[in-house]
Tab-separated table of C-alpha atoms and ligand atoms in Angstrom:
chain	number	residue	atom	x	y	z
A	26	UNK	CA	0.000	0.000	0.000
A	27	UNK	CA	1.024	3.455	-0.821
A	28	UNK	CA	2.700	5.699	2.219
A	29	UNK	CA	1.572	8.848	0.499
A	30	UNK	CA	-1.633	10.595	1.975
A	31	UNK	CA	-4.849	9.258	0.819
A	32	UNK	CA	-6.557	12.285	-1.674
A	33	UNK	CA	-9.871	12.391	-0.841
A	34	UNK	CA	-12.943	13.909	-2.953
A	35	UNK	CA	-15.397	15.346	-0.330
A	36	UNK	CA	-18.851	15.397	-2.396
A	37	UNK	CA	-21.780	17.325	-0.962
A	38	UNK	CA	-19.430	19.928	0.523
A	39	UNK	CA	-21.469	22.129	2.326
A	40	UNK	CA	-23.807	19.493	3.622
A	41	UNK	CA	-24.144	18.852	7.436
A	42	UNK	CA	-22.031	14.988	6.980
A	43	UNK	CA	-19.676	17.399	4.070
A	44	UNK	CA	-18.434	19.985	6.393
A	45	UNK	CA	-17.920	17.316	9.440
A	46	UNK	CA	-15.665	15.298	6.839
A	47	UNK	CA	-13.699	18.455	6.000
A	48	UNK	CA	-13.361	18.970	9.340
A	49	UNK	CA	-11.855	15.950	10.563
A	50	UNK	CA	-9.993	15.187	7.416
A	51	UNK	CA	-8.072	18.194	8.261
A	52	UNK	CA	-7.443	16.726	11.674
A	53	UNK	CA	-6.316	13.167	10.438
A	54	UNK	CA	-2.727	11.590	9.815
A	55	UNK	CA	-2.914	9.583	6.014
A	56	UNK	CA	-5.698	11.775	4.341
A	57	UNK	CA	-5.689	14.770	2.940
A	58	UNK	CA	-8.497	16.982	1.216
A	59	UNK	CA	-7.983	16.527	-2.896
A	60	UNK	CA	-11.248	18.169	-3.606
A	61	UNK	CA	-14.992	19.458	-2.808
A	62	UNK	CA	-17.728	19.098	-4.676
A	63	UNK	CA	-21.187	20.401	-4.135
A	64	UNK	CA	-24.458	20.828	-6.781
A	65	UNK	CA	-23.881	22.801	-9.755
A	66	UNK	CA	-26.018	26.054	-9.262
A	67	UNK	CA	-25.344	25.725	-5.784
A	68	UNK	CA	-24.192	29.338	-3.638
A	69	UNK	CA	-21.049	27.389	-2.289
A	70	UNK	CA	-19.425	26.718	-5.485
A	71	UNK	CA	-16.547	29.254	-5.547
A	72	UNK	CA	-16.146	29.353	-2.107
A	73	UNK	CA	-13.375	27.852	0.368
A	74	UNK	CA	-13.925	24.552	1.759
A	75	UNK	CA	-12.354	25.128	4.776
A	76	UNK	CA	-13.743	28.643	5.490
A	77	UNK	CA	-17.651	27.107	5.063
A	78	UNK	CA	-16.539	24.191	7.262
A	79	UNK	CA	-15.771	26.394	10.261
A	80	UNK	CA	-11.699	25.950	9.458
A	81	UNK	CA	-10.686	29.190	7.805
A	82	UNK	CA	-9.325	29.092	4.617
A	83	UNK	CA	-7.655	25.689	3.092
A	84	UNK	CA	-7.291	26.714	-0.228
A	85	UNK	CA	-9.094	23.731	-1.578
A	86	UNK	CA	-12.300	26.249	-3.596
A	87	UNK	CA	-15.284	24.059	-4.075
A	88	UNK	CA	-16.298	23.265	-7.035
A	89	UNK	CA	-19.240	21.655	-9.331
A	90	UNK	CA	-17.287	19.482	-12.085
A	91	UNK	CA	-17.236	15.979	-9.932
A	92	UNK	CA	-15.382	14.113	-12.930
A	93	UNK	CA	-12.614	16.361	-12.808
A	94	UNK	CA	-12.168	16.114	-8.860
A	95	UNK	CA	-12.273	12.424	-9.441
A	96	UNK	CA	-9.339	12.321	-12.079
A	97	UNK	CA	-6.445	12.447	-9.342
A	98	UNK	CA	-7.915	11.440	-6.502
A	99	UNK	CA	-7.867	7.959	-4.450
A	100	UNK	CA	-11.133	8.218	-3.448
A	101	UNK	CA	-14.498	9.961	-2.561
A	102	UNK	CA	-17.111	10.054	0.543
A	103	UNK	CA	-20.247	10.601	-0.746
A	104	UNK	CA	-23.333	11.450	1.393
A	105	UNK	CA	-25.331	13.119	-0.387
A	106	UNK	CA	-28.827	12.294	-2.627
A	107	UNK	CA	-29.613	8.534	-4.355
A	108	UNK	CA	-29.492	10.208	-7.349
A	109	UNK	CA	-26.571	11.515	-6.836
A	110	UNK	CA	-24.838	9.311	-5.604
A	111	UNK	CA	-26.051	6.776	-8.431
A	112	UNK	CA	-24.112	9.176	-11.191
A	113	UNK	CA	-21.152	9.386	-8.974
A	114	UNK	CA	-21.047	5.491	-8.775
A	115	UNK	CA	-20.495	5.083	-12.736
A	116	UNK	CA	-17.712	8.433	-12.414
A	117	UNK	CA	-15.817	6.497	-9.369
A	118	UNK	CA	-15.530	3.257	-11.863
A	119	UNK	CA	-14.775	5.308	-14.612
A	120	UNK	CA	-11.982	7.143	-12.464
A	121	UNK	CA	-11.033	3.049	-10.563
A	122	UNK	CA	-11.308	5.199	-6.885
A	123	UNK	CA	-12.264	4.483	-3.890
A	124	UNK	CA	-16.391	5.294	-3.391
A	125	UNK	CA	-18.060	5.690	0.242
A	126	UNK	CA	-21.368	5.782	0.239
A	127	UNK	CA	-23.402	7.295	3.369
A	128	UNK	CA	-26.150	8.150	1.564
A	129	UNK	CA	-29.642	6.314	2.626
A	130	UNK	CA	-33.220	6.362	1.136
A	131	UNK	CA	-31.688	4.044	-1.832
A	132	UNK	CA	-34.061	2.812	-3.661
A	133	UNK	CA	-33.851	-1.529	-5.436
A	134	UNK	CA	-33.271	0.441	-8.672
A	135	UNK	CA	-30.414	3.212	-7.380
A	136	UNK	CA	-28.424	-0.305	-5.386
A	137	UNK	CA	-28.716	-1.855	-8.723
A	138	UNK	CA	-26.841	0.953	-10.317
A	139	UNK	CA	-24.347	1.248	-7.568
A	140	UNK	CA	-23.888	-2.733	-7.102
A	141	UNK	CA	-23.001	-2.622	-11.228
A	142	UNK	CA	-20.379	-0.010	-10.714
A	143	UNK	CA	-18.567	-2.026	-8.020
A	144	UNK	CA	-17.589	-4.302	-11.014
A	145	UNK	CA	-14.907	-1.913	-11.346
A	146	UNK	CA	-14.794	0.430	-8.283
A	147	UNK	CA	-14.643	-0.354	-4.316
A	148	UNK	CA	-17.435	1.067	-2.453
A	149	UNK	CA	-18.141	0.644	0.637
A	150	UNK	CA	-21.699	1.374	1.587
A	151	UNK	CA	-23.379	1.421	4.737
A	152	UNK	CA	-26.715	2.570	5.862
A	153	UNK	CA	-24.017	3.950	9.445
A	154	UNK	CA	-20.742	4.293	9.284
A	155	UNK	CA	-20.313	4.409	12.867
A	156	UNK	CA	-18.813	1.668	14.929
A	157	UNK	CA	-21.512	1.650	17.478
A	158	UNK	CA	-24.003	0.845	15.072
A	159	UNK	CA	-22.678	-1.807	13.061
A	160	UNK	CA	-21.459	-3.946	16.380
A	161	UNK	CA	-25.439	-3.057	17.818
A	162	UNK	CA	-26.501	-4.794	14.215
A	163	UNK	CA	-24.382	-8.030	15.421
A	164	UNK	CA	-25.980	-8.253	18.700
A	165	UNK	CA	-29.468	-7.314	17.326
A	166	UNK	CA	-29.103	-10.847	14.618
A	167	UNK	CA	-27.808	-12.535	17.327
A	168	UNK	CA	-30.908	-11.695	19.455
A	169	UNK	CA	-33.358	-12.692	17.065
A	170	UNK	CA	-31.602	-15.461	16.432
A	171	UNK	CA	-31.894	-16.692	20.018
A	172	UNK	CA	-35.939	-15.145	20.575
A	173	UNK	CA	-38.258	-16.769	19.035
A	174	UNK	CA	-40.267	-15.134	16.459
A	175	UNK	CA	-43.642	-17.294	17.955
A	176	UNK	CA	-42.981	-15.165	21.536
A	177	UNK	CA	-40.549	-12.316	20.716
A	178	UNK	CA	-41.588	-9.400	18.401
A	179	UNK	CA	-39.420	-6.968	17.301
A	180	UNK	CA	-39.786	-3.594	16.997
A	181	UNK	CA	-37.529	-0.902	15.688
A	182	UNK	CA	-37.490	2.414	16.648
A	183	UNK	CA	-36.039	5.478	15.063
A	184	UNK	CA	-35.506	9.474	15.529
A	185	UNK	CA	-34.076	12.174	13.494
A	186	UNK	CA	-33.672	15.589	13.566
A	187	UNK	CA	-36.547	17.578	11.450
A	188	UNK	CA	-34.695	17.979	8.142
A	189	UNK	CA	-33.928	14.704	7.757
A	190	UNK	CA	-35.943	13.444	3.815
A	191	UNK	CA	-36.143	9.733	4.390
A	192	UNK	CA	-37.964	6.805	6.413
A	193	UNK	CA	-37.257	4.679	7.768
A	194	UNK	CA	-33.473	5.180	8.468
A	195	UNK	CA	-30.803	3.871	6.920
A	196	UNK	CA	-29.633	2.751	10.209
A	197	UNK	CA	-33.036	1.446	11.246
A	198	UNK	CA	-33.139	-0.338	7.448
A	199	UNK	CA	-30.125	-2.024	8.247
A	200	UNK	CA	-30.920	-3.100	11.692
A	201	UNK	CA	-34.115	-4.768	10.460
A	202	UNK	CA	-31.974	-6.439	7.846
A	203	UNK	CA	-29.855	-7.829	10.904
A	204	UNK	CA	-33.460	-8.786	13.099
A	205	UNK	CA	-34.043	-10.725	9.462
A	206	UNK	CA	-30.819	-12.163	9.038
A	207	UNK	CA	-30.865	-13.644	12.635
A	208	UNK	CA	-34.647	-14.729	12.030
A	209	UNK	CA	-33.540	-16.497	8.518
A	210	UNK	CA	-36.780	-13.926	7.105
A	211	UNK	CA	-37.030	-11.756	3.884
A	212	UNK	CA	-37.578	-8.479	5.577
A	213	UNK	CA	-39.155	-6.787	2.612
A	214	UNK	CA	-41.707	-9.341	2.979
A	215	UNK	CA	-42.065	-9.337	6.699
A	216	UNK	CA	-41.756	-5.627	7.812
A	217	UNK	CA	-44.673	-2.895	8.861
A	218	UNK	CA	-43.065	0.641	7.900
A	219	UNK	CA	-46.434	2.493	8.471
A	220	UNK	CA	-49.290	1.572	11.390
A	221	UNK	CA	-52.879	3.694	10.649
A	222	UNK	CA	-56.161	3.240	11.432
A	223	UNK	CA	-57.139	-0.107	12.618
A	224	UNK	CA	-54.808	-2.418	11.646
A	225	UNK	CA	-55.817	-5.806	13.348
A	226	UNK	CA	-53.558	-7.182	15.664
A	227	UNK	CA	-49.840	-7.790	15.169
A	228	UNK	CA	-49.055	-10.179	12.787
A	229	UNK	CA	-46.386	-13.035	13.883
A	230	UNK	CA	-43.368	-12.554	13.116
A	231	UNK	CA	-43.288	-8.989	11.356
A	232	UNK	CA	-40.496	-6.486	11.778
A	233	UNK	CA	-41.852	-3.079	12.790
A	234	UNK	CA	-40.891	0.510	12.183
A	235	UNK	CA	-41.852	3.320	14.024
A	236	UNK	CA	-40.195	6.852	12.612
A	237	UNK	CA	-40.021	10.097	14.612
A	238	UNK	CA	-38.881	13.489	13.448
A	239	UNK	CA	-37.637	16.751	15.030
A	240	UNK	CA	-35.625	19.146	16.071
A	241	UNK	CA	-31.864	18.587	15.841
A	242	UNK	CA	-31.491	14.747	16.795
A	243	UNK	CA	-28.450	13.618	14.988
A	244	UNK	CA	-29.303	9.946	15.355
A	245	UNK	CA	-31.663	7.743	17.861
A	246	UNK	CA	-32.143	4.108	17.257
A	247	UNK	CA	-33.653	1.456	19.601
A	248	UNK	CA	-34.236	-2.228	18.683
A	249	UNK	CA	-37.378	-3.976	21.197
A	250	UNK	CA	-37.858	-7.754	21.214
A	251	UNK	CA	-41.160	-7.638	23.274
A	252	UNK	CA	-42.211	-10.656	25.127
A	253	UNK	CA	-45.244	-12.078	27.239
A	254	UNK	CA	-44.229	-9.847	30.537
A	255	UNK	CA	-40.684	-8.537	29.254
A	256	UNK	CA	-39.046	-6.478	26.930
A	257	UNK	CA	-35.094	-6.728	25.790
A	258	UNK	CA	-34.209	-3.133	24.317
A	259	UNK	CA	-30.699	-2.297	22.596
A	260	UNK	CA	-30.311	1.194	21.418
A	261	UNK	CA	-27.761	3.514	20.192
A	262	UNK	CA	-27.267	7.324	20.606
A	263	UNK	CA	-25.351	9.583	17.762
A	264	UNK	CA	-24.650	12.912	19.906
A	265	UNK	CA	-21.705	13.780	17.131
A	266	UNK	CA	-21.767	13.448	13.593
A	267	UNK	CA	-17.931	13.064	13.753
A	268	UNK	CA	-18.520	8.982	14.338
A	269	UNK	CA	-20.168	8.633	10.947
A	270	UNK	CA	-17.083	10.845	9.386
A	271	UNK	CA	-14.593	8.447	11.365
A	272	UNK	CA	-16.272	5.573	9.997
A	273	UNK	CA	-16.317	6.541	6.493
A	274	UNK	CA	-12.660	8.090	6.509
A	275	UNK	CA	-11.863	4.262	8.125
A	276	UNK	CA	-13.500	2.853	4.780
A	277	UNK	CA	-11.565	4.444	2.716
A	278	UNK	CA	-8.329	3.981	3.830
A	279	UNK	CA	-9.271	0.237	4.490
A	280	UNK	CA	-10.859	0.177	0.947
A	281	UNK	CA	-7.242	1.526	-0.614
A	282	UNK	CA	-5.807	-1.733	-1.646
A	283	UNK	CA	-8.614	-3.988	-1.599
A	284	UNK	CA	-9.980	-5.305	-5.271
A	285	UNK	CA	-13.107	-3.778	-7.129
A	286	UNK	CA	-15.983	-4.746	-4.753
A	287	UNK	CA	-19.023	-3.924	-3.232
A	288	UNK	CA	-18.292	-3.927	0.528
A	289	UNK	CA	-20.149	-3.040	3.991
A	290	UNK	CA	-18.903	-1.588	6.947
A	291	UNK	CA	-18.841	-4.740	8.878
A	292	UNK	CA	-16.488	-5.860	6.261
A	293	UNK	CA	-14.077	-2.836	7.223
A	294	UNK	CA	-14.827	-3.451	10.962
A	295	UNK	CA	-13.993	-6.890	10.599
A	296	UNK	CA	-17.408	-7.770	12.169
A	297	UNK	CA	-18.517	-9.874	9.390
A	298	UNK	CA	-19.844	-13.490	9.851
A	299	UNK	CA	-18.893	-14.533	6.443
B	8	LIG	N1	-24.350	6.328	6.577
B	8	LIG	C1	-24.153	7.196	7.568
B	8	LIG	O1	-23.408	6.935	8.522
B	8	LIG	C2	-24.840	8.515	7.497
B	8	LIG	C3	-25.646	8.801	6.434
B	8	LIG	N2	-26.208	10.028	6.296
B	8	LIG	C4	-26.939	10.256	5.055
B	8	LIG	O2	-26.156	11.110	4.225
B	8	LIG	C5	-27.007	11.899	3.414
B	8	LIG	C6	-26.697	13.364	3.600
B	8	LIG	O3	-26.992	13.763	4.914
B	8	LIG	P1	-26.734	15.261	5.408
B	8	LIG	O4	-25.301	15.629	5.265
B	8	LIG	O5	-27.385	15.371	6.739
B	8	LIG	O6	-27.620	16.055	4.322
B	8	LIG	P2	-27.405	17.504	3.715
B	8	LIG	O7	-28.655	17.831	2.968
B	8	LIG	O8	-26.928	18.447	4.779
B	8	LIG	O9	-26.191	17.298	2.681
B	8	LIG	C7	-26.319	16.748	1.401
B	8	LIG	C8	-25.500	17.601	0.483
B	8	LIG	O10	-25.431	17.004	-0.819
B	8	LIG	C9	-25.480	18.073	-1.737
B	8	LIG	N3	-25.808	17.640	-3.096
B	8	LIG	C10	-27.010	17.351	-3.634
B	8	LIG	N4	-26.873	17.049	-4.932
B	8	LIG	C11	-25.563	17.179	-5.235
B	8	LIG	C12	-24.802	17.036	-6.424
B	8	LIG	N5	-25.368	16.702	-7.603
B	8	LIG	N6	-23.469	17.248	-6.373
B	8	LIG	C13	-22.869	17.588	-5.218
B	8	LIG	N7	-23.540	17.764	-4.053
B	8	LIG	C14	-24.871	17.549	-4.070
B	8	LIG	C15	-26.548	18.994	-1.158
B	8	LIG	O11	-26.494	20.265	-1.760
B	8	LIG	P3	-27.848	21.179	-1.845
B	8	LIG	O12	-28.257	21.392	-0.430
B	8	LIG	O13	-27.347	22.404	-2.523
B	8	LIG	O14	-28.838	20.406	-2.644
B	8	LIG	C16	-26.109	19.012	0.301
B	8	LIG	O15	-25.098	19.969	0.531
B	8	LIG	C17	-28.442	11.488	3.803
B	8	LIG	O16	-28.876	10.479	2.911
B	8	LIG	C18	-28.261	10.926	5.201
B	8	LIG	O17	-29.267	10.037	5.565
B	8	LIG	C19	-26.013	11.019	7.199
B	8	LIG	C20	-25.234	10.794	8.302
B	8	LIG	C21	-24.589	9.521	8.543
B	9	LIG	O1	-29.811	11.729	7.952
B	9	LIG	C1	-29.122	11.606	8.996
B	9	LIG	O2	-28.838	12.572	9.703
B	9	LIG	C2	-28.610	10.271	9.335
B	9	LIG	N1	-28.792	9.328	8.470
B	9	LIG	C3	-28.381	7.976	8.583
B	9	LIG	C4	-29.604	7.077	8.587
B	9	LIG	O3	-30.498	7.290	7.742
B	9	LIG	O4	-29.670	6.170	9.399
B	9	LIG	C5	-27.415	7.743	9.706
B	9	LIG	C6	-27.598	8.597	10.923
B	9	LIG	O5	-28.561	8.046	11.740
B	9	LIG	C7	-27.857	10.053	10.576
């Protein structure tokens, strides 16, 4: 592996997750800040990454032309839009870099488009980058592995600060898909992402979702296995977006010298059971 500092595209600049990964890039041995990209017609163009992440001036001027911050970089962290981060997947193959995806609220069609462009890139996608999260998502298949779905139902829920555009999390997505794993269950089959009305009593052996919104919540997840008398509740709290930044500069560096690939973050964490 190359000793020279990772160059990093930061895409979505002047988002909340773009400014915390300027930030900490900035404080980090082994990376360095190759580029920023944000939305053509958007008022940060022009301006200095560094100065709109809170660092003063870093010289590195944002721009809106993502293939040409792509050409010489290593790699890019990417949370941003699905649709974005669909065209960025076919750029990062076309450039053979490094993609991190944080971006959630994929939809079958957009991971279609992203899994074909791992062919020749290596992304690393993960509903949470954080560390927290993905060893909560080991416990949680574990857990539903040992409850039985006839006396144990699981519930998963989720809160976000008011501007987030998507339900259920990411993180609360890929928690269910952990509850499933452990259960042996499709989940798109077997999950309730909306209760209304009267719905008739639980069905066996569903996943459910329950999505709250406000304020400035960074991140709130709880997973319930409720029983005849007792409930078993594992939760994680976000109170810095800096862990999801950590996580995703972690992927990248890990991703450096592995082969084209479509890779999660228990795969960089080493958490993964196969
Ligand atoms: N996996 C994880 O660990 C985490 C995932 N996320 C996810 O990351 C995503 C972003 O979250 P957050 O930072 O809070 O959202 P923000 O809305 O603050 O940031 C998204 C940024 O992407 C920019 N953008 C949109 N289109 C383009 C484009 N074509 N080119 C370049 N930039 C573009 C937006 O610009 P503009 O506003 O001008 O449109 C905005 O600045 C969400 O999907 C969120 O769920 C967030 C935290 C952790
Ligand atoms: O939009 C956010 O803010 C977050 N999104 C991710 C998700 O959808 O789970 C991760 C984190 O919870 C913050």
């Amino acid at each position: 592996m190359s000793d020279a500092a990772m160059k990093l595209v930061v895409v979505g600049a002047a988002g909340r997750m773009g400014q915390t990964l300027i930030r900490l890039i900035d404080s980090m041995e082994g990376v360095t800040l190759h580029a920023a990209v944000a939305r053509p017609g958007s008022p940060f163009v022009g301006k200095d990454a560094g100065e709109i992440a809170g660092l003063g001036p870093n010289g590195v001027i944002i721009g809106d032309d993502p293939l040409a911050a792509f050409l010489h970089a290593d790699g890019l962290l990417d949370f941003t839009t699905p649709g974005t981060t669909n065209e960025f997947a076919a750029l990062a193959a076309q450039a053979r870099i490094v993609h991190v995806i944080g971006t959630t609220g994929c939809s079958d069609a957009d991971n279609a488009k992203i899994a074909a462009a791992s062919r020749h890139a290596r992304i690393v996608k993960s509903g949470n980058m954080s560390l927290g999260v993905n060893l909560l998502s080991v416990f949680v298949e574990q857990a539903a592995r040992a409850l039985d779905a006839a006396d144990w139902d699981i519930e998963i829920l989720e809160m976000h600060h008011k501007r987030k555009v998507d339900a259920p999390s990411g993180t609360a997505l890929l928690l269910g898909e952990a509850a499933a794993k452990g259960r042996n269950i499709d989940l798109s089959s077997q999950s309730v992402r909306v209760r209304d009305g009267h719905t008739g009593a639980r069905e066996t052996g569903t996943v459910g979702f329950a999505t709250l919104r406000g304020g400035s919540v960074i991140g709130e997840h709880s997973v319930l296995f409720a029983g005849e008398g007792e409930i078993v509740s594992m939760s994680h709290s976000a109170a810095d977006r800096s862990i999801f930044a950590r996580g995703a500069i972690k992927a990248a560096l890990w991703a450096r010298d592995k082969k084209p690939g479509f890779y999660s973050m228990l795969d960089v964490l080493g958490l993964s059971s196969h």
